[in-house]
Coordinates of C-alpha atoms in Angstrom, one line a residue:
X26 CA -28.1 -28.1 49.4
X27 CA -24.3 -27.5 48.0
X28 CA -25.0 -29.1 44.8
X29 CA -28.4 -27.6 44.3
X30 CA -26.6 -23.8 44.2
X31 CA -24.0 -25.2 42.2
X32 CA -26.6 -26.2 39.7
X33 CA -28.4 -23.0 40.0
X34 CA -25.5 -21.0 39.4
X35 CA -24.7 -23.0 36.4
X36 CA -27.8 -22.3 34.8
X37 CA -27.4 -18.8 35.3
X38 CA -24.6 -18.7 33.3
X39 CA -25.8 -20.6 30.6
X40 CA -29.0 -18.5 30.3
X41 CA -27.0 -15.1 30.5
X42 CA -25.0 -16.6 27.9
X43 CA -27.8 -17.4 25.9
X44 CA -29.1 -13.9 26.3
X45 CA -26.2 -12.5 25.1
X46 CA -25.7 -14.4 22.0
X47 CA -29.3 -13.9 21.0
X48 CA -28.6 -10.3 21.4
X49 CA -25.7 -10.3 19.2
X50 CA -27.0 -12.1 16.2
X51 CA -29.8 -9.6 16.6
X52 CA -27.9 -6.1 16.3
X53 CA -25.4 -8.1 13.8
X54 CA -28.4 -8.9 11.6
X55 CA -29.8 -5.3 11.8
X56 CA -27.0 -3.4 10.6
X57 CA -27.8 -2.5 6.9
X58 CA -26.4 -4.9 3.9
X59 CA -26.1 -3.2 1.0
X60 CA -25.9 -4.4 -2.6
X61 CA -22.7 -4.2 -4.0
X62 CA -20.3 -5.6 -7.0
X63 CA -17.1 -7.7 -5.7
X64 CA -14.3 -8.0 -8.7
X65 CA -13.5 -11.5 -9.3
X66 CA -10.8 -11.5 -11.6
X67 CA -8.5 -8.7 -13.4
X68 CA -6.1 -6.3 -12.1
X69 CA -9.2 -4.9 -9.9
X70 CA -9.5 -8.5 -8.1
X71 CA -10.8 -7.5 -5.1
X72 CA -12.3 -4.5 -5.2
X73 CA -15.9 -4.0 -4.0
X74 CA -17.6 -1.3 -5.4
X75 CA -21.0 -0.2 -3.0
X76 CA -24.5 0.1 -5.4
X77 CA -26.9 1.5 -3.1
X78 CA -28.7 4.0 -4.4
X79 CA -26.6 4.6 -7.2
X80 CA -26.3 4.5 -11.3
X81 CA -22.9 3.6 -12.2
X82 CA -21.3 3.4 -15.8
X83 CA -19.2 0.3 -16.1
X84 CA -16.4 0.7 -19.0
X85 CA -13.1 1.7 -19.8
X86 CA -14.0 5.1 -20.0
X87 CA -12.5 7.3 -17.3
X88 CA -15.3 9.3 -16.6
X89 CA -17.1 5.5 -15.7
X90 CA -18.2 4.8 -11.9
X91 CA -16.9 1.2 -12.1
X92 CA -13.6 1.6 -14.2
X93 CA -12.1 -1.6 -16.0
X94 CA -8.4 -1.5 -16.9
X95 CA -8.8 -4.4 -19.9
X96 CA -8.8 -3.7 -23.6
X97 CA -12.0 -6.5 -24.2
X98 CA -14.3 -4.0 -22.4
X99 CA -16.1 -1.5 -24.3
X100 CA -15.8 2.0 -23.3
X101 CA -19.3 2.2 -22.2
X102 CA -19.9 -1.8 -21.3
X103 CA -22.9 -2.0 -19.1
X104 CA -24.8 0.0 -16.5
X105 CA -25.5 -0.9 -13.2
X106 CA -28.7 0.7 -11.2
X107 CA -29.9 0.4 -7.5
X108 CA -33.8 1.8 -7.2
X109 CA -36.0 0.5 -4.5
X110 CA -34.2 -1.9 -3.1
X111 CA -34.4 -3.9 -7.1
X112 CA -30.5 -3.5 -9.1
X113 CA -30.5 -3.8 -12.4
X114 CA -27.7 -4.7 -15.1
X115 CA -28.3 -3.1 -18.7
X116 CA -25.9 -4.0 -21.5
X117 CA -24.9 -1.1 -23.3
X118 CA -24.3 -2.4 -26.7
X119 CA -21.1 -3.6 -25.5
X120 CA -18.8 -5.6 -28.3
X121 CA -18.2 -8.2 -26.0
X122 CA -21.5 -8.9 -24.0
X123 CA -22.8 -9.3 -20.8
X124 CA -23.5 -12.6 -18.5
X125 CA -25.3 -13.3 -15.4
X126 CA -25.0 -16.7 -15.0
X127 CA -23.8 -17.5 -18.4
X128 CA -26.4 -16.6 -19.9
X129 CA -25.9 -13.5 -22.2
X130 CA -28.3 -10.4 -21.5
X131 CA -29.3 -7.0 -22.3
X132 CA -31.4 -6.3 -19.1
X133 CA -32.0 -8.4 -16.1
X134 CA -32.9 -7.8 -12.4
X135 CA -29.6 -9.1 -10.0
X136 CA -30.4 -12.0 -7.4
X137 CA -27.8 -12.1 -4.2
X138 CA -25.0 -14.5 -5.3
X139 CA -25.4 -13.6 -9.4
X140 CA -21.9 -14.0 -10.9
X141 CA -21.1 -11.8 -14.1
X142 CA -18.8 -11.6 -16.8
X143 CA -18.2 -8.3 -18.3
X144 CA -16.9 -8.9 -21.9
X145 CA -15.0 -12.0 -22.0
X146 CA -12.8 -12.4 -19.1
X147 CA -13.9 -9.7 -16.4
X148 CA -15.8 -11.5 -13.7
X149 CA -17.7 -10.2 -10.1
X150 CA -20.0 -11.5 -7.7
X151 CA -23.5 -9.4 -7.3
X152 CA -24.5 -9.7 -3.1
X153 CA -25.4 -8.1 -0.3
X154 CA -22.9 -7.5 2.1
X155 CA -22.5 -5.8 5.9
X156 CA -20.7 -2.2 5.5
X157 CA -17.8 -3.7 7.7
X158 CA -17.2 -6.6 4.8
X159 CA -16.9 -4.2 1.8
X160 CA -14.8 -2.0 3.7
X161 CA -12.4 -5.0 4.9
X162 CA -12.1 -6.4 1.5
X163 CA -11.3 -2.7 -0.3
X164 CA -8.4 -2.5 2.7
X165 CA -6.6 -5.7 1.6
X166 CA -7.0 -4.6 -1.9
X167 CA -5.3 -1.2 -0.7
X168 CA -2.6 -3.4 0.7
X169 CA -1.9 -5.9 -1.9
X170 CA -1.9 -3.2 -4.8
X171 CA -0.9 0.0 -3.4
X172 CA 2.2 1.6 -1.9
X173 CA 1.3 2.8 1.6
X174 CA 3.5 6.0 1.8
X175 CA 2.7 7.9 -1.9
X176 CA -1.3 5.8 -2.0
X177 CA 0.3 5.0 -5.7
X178 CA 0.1 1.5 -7.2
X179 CA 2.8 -0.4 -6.3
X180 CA 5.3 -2.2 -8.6
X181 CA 3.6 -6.0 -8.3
X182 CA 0.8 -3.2 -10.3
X183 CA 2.4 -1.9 -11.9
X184 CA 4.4 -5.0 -14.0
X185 CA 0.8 -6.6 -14.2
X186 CA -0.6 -3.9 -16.2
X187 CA 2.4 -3.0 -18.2
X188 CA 2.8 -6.4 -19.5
X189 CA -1.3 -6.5 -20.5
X190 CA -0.7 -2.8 -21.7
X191 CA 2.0 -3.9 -24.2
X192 CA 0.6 -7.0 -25.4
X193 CA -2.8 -5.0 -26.2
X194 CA -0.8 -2.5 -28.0
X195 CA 1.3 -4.9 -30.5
X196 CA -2.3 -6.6 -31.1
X197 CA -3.8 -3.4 -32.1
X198 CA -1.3 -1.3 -33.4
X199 CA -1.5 1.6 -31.1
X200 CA 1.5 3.3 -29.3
X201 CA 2.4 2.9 -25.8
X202 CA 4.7 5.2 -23.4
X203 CA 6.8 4.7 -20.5
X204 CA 7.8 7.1 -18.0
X205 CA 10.4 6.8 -15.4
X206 CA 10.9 9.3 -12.9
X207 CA 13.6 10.0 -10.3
X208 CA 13.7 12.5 -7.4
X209 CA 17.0 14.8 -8.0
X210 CA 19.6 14.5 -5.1
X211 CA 16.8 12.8 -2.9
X212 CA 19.5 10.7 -0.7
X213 CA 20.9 14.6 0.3
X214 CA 17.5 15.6 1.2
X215 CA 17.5 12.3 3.9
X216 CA 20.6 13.5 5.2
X217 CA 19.8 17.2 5.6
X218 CA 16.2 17.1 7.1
X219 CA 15.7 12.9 8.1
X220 CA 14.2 10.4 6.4
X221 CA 10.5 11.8 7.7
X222 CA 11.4 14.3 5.1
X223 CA 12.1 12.1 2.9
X224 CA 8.8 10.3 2.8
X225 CA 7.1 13.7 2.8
X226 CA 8.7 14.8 -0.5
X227 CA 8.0 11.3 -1.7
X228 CA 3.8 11.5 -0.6
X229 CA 3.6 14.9 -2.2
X230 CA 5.4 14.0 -4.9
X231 CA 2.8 11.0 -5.6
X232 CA 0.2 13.4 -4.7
X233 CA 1.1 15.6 -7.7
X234 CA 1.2 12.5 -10.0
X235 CA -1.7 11.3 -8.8
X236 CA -3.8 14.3 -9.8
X237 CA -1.3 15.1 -12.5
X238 CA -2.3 12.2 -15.2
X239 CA -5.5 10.9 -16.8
X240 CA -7.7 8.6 -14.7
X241 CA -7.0 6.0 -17.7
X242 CA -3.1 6.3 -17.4
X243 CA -1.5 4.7 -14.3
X244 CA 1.2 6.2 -12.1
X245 CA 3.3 4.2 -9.5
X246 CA 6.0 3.7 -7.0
X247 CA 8.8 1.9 -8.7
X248 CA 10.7 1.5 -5.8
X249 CA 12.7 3.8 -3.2
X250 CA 12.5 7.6 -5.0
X251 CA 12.1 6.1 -8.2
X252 CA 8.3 6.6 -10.2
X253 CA 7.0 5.3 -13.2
X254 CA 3.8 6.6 -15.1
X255 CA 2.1 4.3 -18.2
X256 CA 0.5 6.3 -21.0
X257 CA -1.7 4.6 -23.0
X258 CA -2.3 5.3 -26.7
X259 CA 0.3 7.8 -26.5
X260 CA 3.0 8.9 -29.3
X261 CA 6.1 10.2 -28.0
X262 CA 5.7 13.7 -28.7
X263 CA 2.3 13.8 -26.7
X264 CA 4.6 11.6 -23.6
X265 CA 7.0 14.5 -24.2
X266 CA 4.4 17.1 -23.3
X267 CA 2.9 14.7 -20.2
X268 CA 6.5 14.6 -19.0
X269 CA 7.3 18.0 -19.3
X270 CA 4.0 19.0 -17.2
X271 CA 5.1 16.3 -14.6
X272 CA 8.5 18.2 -14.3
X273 CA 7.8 21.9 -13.7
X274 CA 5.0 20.8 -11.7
X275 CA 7.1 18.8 -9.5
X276 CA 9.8 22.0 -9.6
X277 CA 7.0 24.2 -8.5
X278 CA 5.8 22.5 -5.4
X279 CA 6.6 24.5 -2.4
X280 CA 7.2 22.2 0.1
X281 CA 8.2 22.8 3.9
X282 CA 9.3 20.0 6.3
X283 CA 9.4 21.4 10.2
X284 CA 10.4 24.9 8.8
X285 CA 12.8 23.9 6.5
X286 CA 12.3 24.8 2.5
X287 CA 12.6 21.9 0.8
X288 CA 13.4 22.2 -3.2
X289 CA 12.5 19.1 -5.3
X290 CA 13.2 18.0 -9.1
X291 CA 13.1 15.0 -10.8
X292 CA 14.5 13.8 -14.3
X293 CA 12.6 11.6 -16.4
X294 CA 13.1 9.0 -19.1
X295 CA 10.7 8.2 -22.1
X296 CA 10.2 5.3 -23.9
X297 CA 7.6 4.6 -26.6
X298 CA 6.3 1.7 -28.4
X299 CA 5.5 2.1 -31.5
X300 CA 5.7 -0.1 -35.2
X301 CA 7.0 -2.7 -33.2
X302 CA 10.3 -1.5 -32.2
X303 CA 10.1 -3.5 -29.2
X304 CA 9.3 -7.3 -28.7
X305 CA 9.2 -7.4 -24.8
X306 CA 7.7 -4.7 -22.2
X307 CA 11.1 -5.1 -20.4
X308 CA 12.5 -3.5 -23.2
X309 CA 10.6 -0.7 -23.0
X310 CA 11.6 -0.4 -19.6
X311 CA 15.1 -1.3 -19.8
X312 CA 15.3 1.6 -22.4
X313 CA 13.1 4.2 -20.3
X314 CA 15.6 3.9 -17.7
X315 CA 18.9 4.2 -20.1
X316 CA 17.2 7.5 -20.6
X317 CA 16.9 8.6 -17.2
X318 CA 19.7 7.7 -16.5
X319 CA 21.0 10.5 -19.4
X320 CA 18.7 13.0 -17.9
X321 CA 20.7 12.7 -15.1
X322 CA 24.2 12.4 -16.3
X323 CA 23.0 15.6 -18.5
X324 CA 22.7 17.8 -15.4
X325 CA 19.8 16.6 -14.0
X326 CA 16.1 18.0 -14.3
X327 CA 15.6 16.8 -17.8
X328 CA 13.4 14.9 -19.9
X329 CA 15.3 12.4 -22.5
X330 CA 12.7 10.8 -24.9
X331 CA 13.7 7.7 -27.1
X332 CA 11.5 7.9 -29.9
X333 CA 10.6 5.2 -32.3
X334 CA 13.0 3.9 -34.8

């Protein structure tokens, strides 16, 4: 009689367990999956970019939904459409072309698992994924790439695509600038107000460079209040101006921490490559921050530009 409740009561368990399984693969598999582009390779590995519903430009070109940061994509590369539940790749009369599969096309219909190169090295994975996946993966690329305090690349970034930048630019002849930026007196403001202040003044101040430069140009967090900003086919005199903006703007933020005014100015140094006065990006670094380092000896709030020799 003992054993045949025990047995009973077993079962019981195993069919409510049964039940609740079931259930869960049920509501798991009807939560939406949605089509969607996962980078594969670059300095955008990682990144999953949502399709449903949507026509998205894939190129260099800032004003592009699915923007590439590598000189083998055309400006205007390829476009990407989701209609009635069918997305579509079209090739754009790129320079470089456009595989699914390794086969080269001009327009084909995506299949779940497709893999794609975009121009010669750019790869990503067409497939459908659950809303929770895309937004996991975009997190860790959040994390790996991008300073948590000023939501600015961080420096691992920032190195990557400086070193791509200048190589590109000695191939092709174009100029290349280098900005690097210093909050004024910013160890004073941590001792007056806290270091809470401190990382206030240092979000706003990535705020402002953030909204401050072209979507093609790339700002980051060098490290502690120190910036940098990479302008792309830009002459010094035209860096000059970019800087310049970056300065008053920065002197003209009214910022308030817990009551208390806070006044904020940075000095930058410039560096630009151009008719190969440099053989190494850490050059161009090295002599960006010799310059800030005047613009501070010099009184601070100052631009110092090294111009091509």
């Amino acid at each position: 009689m003992s054993d045949k409740k025990n047995f009973n009561d077993d079962e019981e368990i195993r069919d409510k367990t049964q039940i609740a399984t079931t259930k869960a693969k049920v509501e798991e598999t009807s939560q939406p999956m949605d089509p969607c582009l996962t980078q594969l390779s670059g300095l955008g590995s990682g990144q999953v970019f949502n399709l449903k519903n949507k026509t998205l430009k894939i190129g260099r070109d800032s004003s592009c939904g699915i923007w590439v940061e590598d000189p083998h994509i055309s400006r205007f590369h390829a476009t990407i459409t989701d209609l009635e539940g069918k997305t579509t790749i079209v090739d754009e009369n790129s320079t470089n072309g456009v595989f699914v599969n390794g086969k080269k096309i001009k327009s084909h219909v995506l299949n779940n698992g497709d893999r794609l190169l975009i121009g010669t090295r750019l790869y990503f994975k067409f497939s459908y994924e659950f809303a929770d996946y895309q937004r996991v993966q975009n997190q860790k690329y959040q994390e790996a790439n991008c300073d948590s305090l000023t939501k600015l690349y961080n420096k691992r970034y920032f190195i990557d695509t400086l070193s791509r930048e200048f190589s590109f630019s000695r191939r092709n002849k174009t100029p290349l600038s280098l900005l690097m930026i210093d909050i004024d007196f910013f160890k004073k403001i941590n001792d007056s107000y806290g270091h809470l202040a401190g990382d206030y003044v240092l979000g706003r101040v990535g705020e402002m460079l953030k909204k401050g430069l072209r979507h093609e140009n790339l700002a980051c967090r060098y490290g502690g209040e120190e910036f940098a900003a990479i302008l792309r086919n830009t002459p010094a005199s035209s860096a000059e101006v970019v800087a310049e903006r970056i300065r008053s703007s920065v002197a003209g933020l009214d910022l308030n921490y817990m009551s208390h005014p806070i006044k904020v100015t940075v000095s930058i140094g410039i560096a630009t490559y151009e008719i190969d006065n440099y053989e190494t990006y850490e050059e161009l670094i090295k002599t960006a921050d010799e310059y800030l380092y005047e613009s501070k000896m010099n009184g601070r709030n100052k631009i110092t530009v090294k111009k091509a020799a």
